[in-house]
């Protein structure tokens, strides 16, 4: 038996797993060959699953919802603890934007199709705005502080290490911190047909990322050094500061998680981000 895992640096558990051989050994002993497909943009995960390039992967909240709305066969496997990453919706310190309602008629830069789409949907809904009230500018998944600044927008939806990079370049202010918008979990999921045919391997993957997060919590210096060498950039010091407040841990899909995802899916449909209503629990 074998398993092919998609990994990108915006998902820390799979990225760390793919770089630390000792963490792979239990998976290899029980499941045989373990392969990793590395890429920079987590939004590619669902395409790689459908193409059968990978069997399992991980992203934020948005991609599996979009996949379901496109009638793609994906299955939720697990979710992480919430990630209250430093940053959120950020504006220049002298900006007239003082609250979420101030985004009306303004522009904001973020990685469209990532968990940040979920965060903006919550912000727009909370402010009583329409989706088209805000002009959206897409930036790469590995955008750094200078890329956000170069976007020329009125606001940014940005977290570390890019947030720390932005702060070094400009005097900025947080309008809505990450944890006030979304719980920002990592979502682990797989190609439906493969998961149904290989439940033991799918469970082994969940056990591997669970063990990886436990290891990472106990080895922050090693993790910070590893991530500083990824395409996301950031110094080890920046990563150590970000990781100090991170909530590590992976748990089974439960009703609270499904409710979070369903709320996001309902917002996406209302705002036209996805073409139809979906029942998130159908991908359980």
Tab-separated table of C-alpha atoms in Angstrom:
chain	number	residue	atom	x	y	z
A	1	UNK	CA	0.000	0.000	0.000
A	2	UNK	CA	1.053	3.619	-0.482
A	3	UNK	CA	-0.188	7.102	0.221
A	4	UNK	CA	0.551	10.360	-1.592
A	5	UNK	CA	0.230	13.490	0.523
A	6	UNK	CA	-0.101	16.995	-0.857
A	7	UNK	CA	1.819	19.591	1.115
A	8	UNK	CA	2.406	23.335	0.959
A	9	UNK	CA	3.940	25.767	3.465
A	10	UNK	CA	0.625	27.343	4.447
A	11	UNK	CA	-0.310	24.050	6.084
A	12	UNK	CA	2.238	23.564	8.804
A	13	UNK	CA	1.385	19.973	9.793
A	14	UNK	CA	1.828	18.407	6.357
A	15	UNK	CA	4.805	20.661	5.583
A	16	UNK	CA	6.632	19.659	8.745
A	17	UNK	CA	5.722	15.994	8.200
A	18	UNK	CA	7.182	16.112	4.705
A	19	UNK	CA	10.501	17.481	5.984
A	20	UNK	CA	11.088	15.474	9.162
A	21	UNK	CA	11.929	11.871	8.336
A	22	UNK	CA	11.433	10.622	11.894
A	23	UNK	CA	7.792	11.738	11.812
A	24	UNK	CA	7.217	9.726	8.636
A	25	UNK	CA	8.518	6.432	10.014
A	26	UNK	CA	5.307	5.230	11.780
A	27	UNK	CA	3.385	5.935	8.576
A	28	UNK	CA	5.917	4.035	6.478
A	29	UNK	CA	5.952	1.065	8.839
A	30	UNK	CA	2.191	0.626	8.698
A	31	UNK	CA	1.356	1.890	5.225
A	32	UNK	CA	4.420	1.153	3.121
A	33	UNK	CA	5.443	3.802	0.588
A	34	UNK	CA	4.787	7.431	1.524
A	35	UNK	CA	5.128	10.087	-1.165
A	36	UNK	CA	4.834	13.860	-0.895
A	37	UNK	CA	3.851	16.294	-3.619
A	38	UNK	CA	5.086	19.770	-2.666
A	39	UNK	CA	3.605	22.971	-4.062
A	40	UNK	CA	3.417	26.574	-2.887
A	41	UNK	CA	-0.266	27.373	-3.387
A	42	UNK	CA	-2.737	25.486	-1.188
A	43	UNK	CA	-5.542	26.368	-3.579
A	44	UNK	CA	-4.128	23.688	-5.915
A	45	UNK	CA	-4.997	20.968	-3.416
A	46	UNK	CA	-8.474	20.130	-4.704
A	47	UNK	CA	-7.285	20.061	-8.330
A	48	UNK	CA	-4.464	17.687	-7.402
A	49	UNK	CA	-6.951	15.457	-5.569
A	50	UNK	CA	-9.328	15.327	-8.528
A	51	UNK	CA	-6.450	14.617	-10.908
A	52	UNK	CA	-5.448	11.757	-8.558
A	53	UNK	CA	-2.006	13.281	-8.204
A	54	UNK	CA	-2.452	13.172	-4.421
A	55	UNK	CA	-4.670	11.116	-2.123
A	56	UNK	CA	-4.946	13.498	0.828
A	57	UNK	CA	-4.057	17.082	1.628
A	58	UNK	CA	-4.832	20.019	3.852
A	59	UNK	CA	-5.933	23.635	3.443
A	60	UNK	CA	-7.942	26.219	5.319
A	61	UNK	CA	-11.731	26.308	5.421
A	62	UNK	CA	-12.519	27.555	1.912
A	63	UNK	CA	-11.157	25.022	-0.651
A	64	UNK	CA	-13.191	21.961	0.457
A	65	UNK	CA	-16.370	24.063	0.439
A	66	UNK	CA	-15.662	25.269	-3.081
A	67	UNK	CA	-14.886	21.681	-4.108
A	68	UNK	CA	-18.269	20.465	-2.865
A	69	UNK	CA	-20.026	23.288	-4.688
A	70	UNK	CA	-18.298	22.115	-7.872
A	71	UNK	CA	-19.572	18.554	-7.265
A	72	UNK	CA	-16.086	17.269	-6.560
A	73	UNK	CA	-15.870	14.185	-4.363
A	74	UNK	CA	-13.948	15.148	-1.233
A	75	UNK	CA	-14.163	13.743	2.296
A	76	UNK	CA	-13.291	15.553	5.519
A	77	UNK	CA	-10.838	13.595	7.666
A	78	UNK	CA	-9.900	15.886	10.564
A	79	UNK	CA	-9.495	19.500	11.632
A	80	UNK	CA	-6.921	21.351	13.657
A	81	UNK	CA	-7.344	23.526	16.693
A	82	UNK	CA	-8.129	27.181	15.844
A	83	UNK	CA	-5.181	29.310	14.685
A	84	UNK	CA	-5.451	32.887	16.009
A	85	UNK	CA	-2.571	34.017	13.817
A	86	UNK	CA	-1.190	37.541	14.371
A	87	UNK	CA	-2.772	39.961	11.902
A	88	UNK	CA	-6.234	40.005	10.351
A	89	UNK	CA	-7.806	42.894	8.435
A	90	UNK	CA	-5.095	45.537	8.511
A	91	UNK	CA	-4.988	49.138	7.282
A	92	UNK	CA	-2.427	51.954	7.256
A	93	UNK	CA	-2.297	53.661	10.648
A	94	UNK	CA	-3.705	56.897	9.219
A	95	UNK	CA	-6.490	55.198	7.253
A	96	UNK	CA	-10.046	56.532	7.647
A	97	UNK	CA	-11.204	52.915	7.938
A	98	UNK	CA	-12.006	52.525	11.643
A	99	UNK	CA	-14.290	49.484	11.562
A	100	UNK	CA	-15.581	46.804	9.211
A	101	UNK	CA	-18.305	49.067	7.822
A	102	UNK	CA	-15.502	51.354	6.671
A	103	UNK	CA	-14.571	48.776	4.032
A	104	UNK	CA	-17.506	49.957	1.876
A	105	UNK	CA	-16.123	51.267	-1.391
A	106	UNK	CA	-12.584	50.270	-0.421
A	107	UNK	CA	-10.138	47.687	-1.745
A	108	UNK	CA	-8.534	44.806	0.126
A	109	UNK	CA	-5.728	42.413	-0.826
A	110	UNK	CA	-5.629	38.758	0.187
A	111	UNK	CA	-5.199	35.274	-1.260
A	112	UNK	CA	-8.552	34.726	-2.949
A	113	UNK	CA	-9.896	31.194	-2.494
A	114	UNK	CA	-7.949	30.599	0.709
A	115	UNK	CA	-9.352	30.711	4.258
A	116	UNK	CA	-9.082	34.489	3.899
A	117	UNK	CA	-12.128	34.447	1.605
A	118	UNK	CA	-14.029	32.981	4.567
A	119	UNK	CA	-12.677	35.722	6.835
A	120	UNK	CA	-13.738	38.472	4.434
A	121	UNK	CA	-17.198	36.928	4.021
A	122	UNK	CA	-17.666	37.067	7.794
A	123	UNK	CA	-16.448	40.675	7.868
A	124	UNK	CA	-18.736	41.773	5.032
A	125	UNK	CA	-21.719	40.012	6.590
A	126	UNK	CA	-21.018	41.472	10.036
A	127	UNK	CA	-20.777	44.989	8.597
A	128	UNK	CA	-24.034	44.623	6.654
A	129	UNK	CA	-22.284	45.132	3.324
A	130	UNK	CA	-22.779	43.499	-0.059
A	131	UNK	CA	-19.929	41.444	-1.509
A	132	UNK	CA	-19.498	43.956	-4.333
A	133	UNK	CA	-19.125	46.801	-1.840
A	134	UNK	CA	-15.485	45.771	-1.457
A	135	UNK	CA	-12.962	45.575	-4.300
A	136	UNK	CA	-10.882	42.419	-3.972
A	137	UNK	CA	-7.278	42.169	-5.141
A	138	UNK	CA	-5.689	38.718	-5.262
A	139	UNK	CA	-2.141	38.128	-4.011
A	140	UNK	CA	-0.103	34.906	-4.169
A	141	UNK	CA	-0.363	32.355	-1.386
A	142	UNK	CA	3.288	33.050	-0.565
A	143	UNK	CA	2.920	36.847	-0.653
A	144	UNK	CA	5.245	38.712	1.703
A	145	UNK	CA	4.905	42.103	3.321
A	146	UNK	CA	6.263	43.950	0.293
A	147	UNK	CA	3.778	42.169	-1.998
A	148	UNK	CA	0.852	43.315	0.119
A	149	UNK	CA	2.180	46.866	0.165
A	150	UNK	CA	2.717	46.806	-3.608
A	151	UNK	CA	-0.917	45.759	-4.127
A	152	UNK	CA	-1.853	49.400	-3.568
A	153	UNK	CA	-5.060	48.563	-1.696
A	154	UNK	CA	-6.809	50.367	1.138
A	155	UNK	CA	-6.627	47.301	3.390
A	156	UNK	CA	-4.972	43.916	3.650
A	157	UNK	CA	-6.068	40.565	5.042
A	158	UNK	CA	-2.718	39.290	6.229
A	159	UNK	CA	-1.177	37.089	8.934
A	160	UNK	CA	2.367	36.229	9.978
A	161	UNK	CA	5.001	36.112	8.716
A	162	UNK	CA	3.768	38.507	6.012
A	163	UNK	CA	2.048	40.636	8.661
A	164	UNK	CA	5.328	41.179	10.536
A	165	UNK	CA	6.997	41.953	7.226
A	166	UNK	CA	4.321	44.534	6.421
A	167	UNK	CA	4.745	46.139	9.830
A	168	UNK	CA	8.440	46.644	9.137
A	169	UNK	CA	7.582	48.500	5.933
A	170	UNK	CA	4.657	50.636	7.070
A	171	UNK	CA	2.868	51.916	10.146
A	172	UNK	CA	-0.282	49.797	10.259
A	173	UNK	CA	-3.306	49.153	12.443
A	174	UNK	CA	-5.485	46.032	12.862
A	175	UNK	CA	-9.185	46.697	12.277
A	176	UNK	CA	-10.299	43.111	12.951
A	177	UNK	CA	-7.884	40.487	14.348
A	178	UNK	CA	-7.929	37.018	12.856
A	179	UNK	CA	-9.586	35.407	15.886
A	180	UNK	CA	-12.488	37.878	15.723
A	181	UNK	CA	-13.332	36.758	12.185
A	182	UNK	CA	-12.760	33.021	11.879
A	183	UNK	CA	-11.414	30.145	13.894
A	184	UNK	CA	-8.928	29.582	11.070
A	185	UNK	CA	-8.459	25.841	11.303
A	186	UNK	CA	-6.393	23.558	9.135
A	187	UNK	CA	-8.737	21.151	7.359
A	188	UNK	CA	-7.468	17.698	6.408
A	189	UNK	CA	-9.394	15.976	3.622
A	190	UNK	CA	-9.022	13.444	0.867
A	191	UNK	CA	-10.264	12.235	-2.477
A	192	UNK	CA	-13.570	10.541	-1.754
A	193	UNK	CA	-13.015	7.372	-3.779
A	194	UNK	CA	-9.574	6.833	-2.316
A	195	UNK	CA	-10.725	7.418	1.271
A	196	UNK	CA	-13.586	4.936	0.914
A	197	UNK	CA	-11.265	2.320	-0.592
A	198	UNK	CA	-8.418	2.964	1.869
A	199	UNK	CA	-9.913	3.838	5.267
A	200	UNK	CA	-6.912	2.428	7.143
A	201	UNK	CA	-4.476	4.561	5.178
A	202	UNK	CA	-6.683	7.622	5.636
A	203	UNK	CA	-6.718	7.070	9.391
A	204	UNK	CA	-2.954	6.591	9.388
A	205	UNK	CA	-2.592	9.990	7.707
A	206	UNK	CA	-4.703	11.589	10.443
A	207	UNK	CA	-2.561	9.901	13.096
A	208	UNK	CA	0.592	11.145	11.371
A	209	UNK	CA	-0.479	14.802	11.265
A	210	UNK	CA	-1.726	14.530	14.855
A	211	UNK	CA	1.682	13.269	15.950
A	212	UNK	CA	3.379	15.953	13.857
A	213	UNK	CA	1.474	18.751	15.569
A	214	UNK	CA	2.366	17.292	18.975
A	215	UNK	CA	6.036	17.166	17.942
A	216	UNK	CA	5.903	20.737	16.608
A	217	UNK	CA	4.454	22.045	19.866
A	218	UNK	CA	7.480	20.614	21.681
A	219	UNK	CA	10.084	21.769	19.104
A	220	UNK	CA	9.307	25.431	18.271
A	221	UNK	CA	12.900	26.335	17.392
A	222	UNK	CA	13.214	23.518	14.867
A	223	UNK	CA	9.845	24.395	13.348
A	224	UNK	CA	10.685	28.108	13.130
A	225	UNK	CA	13.961	27.324	11.381
A	226	UNK	CA	12.247	24.964	8.937
A	227	UNK	CA	9.499	27.441	8.057
A	228	UNK	CA	11.928	30.314	7.598
A	229	UNK	CA	13.422	28.339	4.708
A	230	UNK	CA	10.036	27.826	3.015
A	231	UNK	CA	8.600	29.990	0.249
A	232	UNK	CA	6.623	31.940	2.865
A	233	UNK	CA	9.836	33.540	4.085
A	234	UNK	CA	10.112	35.206	7.464
A	235	UNK	CA	12.999	34.948	9.877
A	236	UNK	CA	13.243	32.242	12.517
A	237	UNK	CA	12.620	34.958	15.088
A	238	UNK	CA	9.394	36.034	13.377
A	239	UNK	CA	8.216	32.450	13.173
A	240	UNK	CA	9.080	31.747	16.812
A	241	UNK	CA	6.944	34.716	17.870
A	242	UNK	CA	4.037	33.537	15.702
A	243	UNK	CA	4.301	29.942	16.889
A	244	UNK	CA	4.349	31.016	20.545
A	245	UNK	CA	0.610	31.712	20.408
A	246	UNK	CA	-0.324	28.874	18.085
A	247	UNK	CA	-2.851	26.298	19.271
A	248	UNK	CA	-1.460	22.945	18.169
A	249	UNK	CA	-3.591	19.827	17.896
A	250	UNK	CA	-5.740	17.813	15.485
A	251	UNK	CA	-9.149	16.355	16.274
A	252	UNK	CA	-11.869	14.374	14.561
A	253	UNK	CA	-14.519	16.125	12.505
A	254	UNK	CA	-17.295	17.081	14.928
A	255	UNK	CA	-20.560	19.007	14.889
A	256	UNK	CA	-18.918	22.305	15.879
A	257	UNK	CA	-16.515	22.111	12.968
A	258	UNK	CA	-19.269	21.158	10.528
A	259	UNK	CA	-21.368	24.084	11.778
A	260	UNK	CA	-18.454	26.466	11.148
A	261	UNK	CA	-18.029	25.129	7.644
A	262	UNK	CA	-21.771	25.248	6.953
A	263	UNK	CA	-21.931	28.880	8.073
A	264	UNK	CA	-19.090	29.696	5.681
A	265	UNK	CA	-20.792	27.784	2.849
A	266	UNK	CA	-24.057	29.634	3.434
A	267	UNK	CA	-22.271	32.987	3.330
A	268	UNK	CA	-20.430	31.985	0.163
A	269	UNK	CA	-23.682	31.076	-1.551
A	270	UNK	CA	-25.405	34.273	-0.473
A	271	UNK	CA	-22.487	36.348	-1.740
A	272	UNK	CA	-22.136	34.391	-4.994
A	273	UNK	CA	-18.725	32.959	-4.143
A	274	UNK	CA	-20.078	29.448	-4.855
A	275	UNK	CA	-22.825	28.675	-7.389
A	276	UNK	CA	-25.202	26.667	-5.203
A	277	UNK	CA	-26.122	25.707	-1.671
A	278	UNK	CA	-24.321	22.712	-0.246
A	279	UNK	CA	-24.655	20.485	2.813
A	280	UNK	CA	-21.176	20.341	4.310
A	281	UNK	CA	-21.977	17.220	6.347
A	282	UNK	CA	-22.395	15.261	3.101
A	283	UNK	CA	-18.580	15.287	2.815
A	284	UNK	CA	-18.086	13.799	6.256
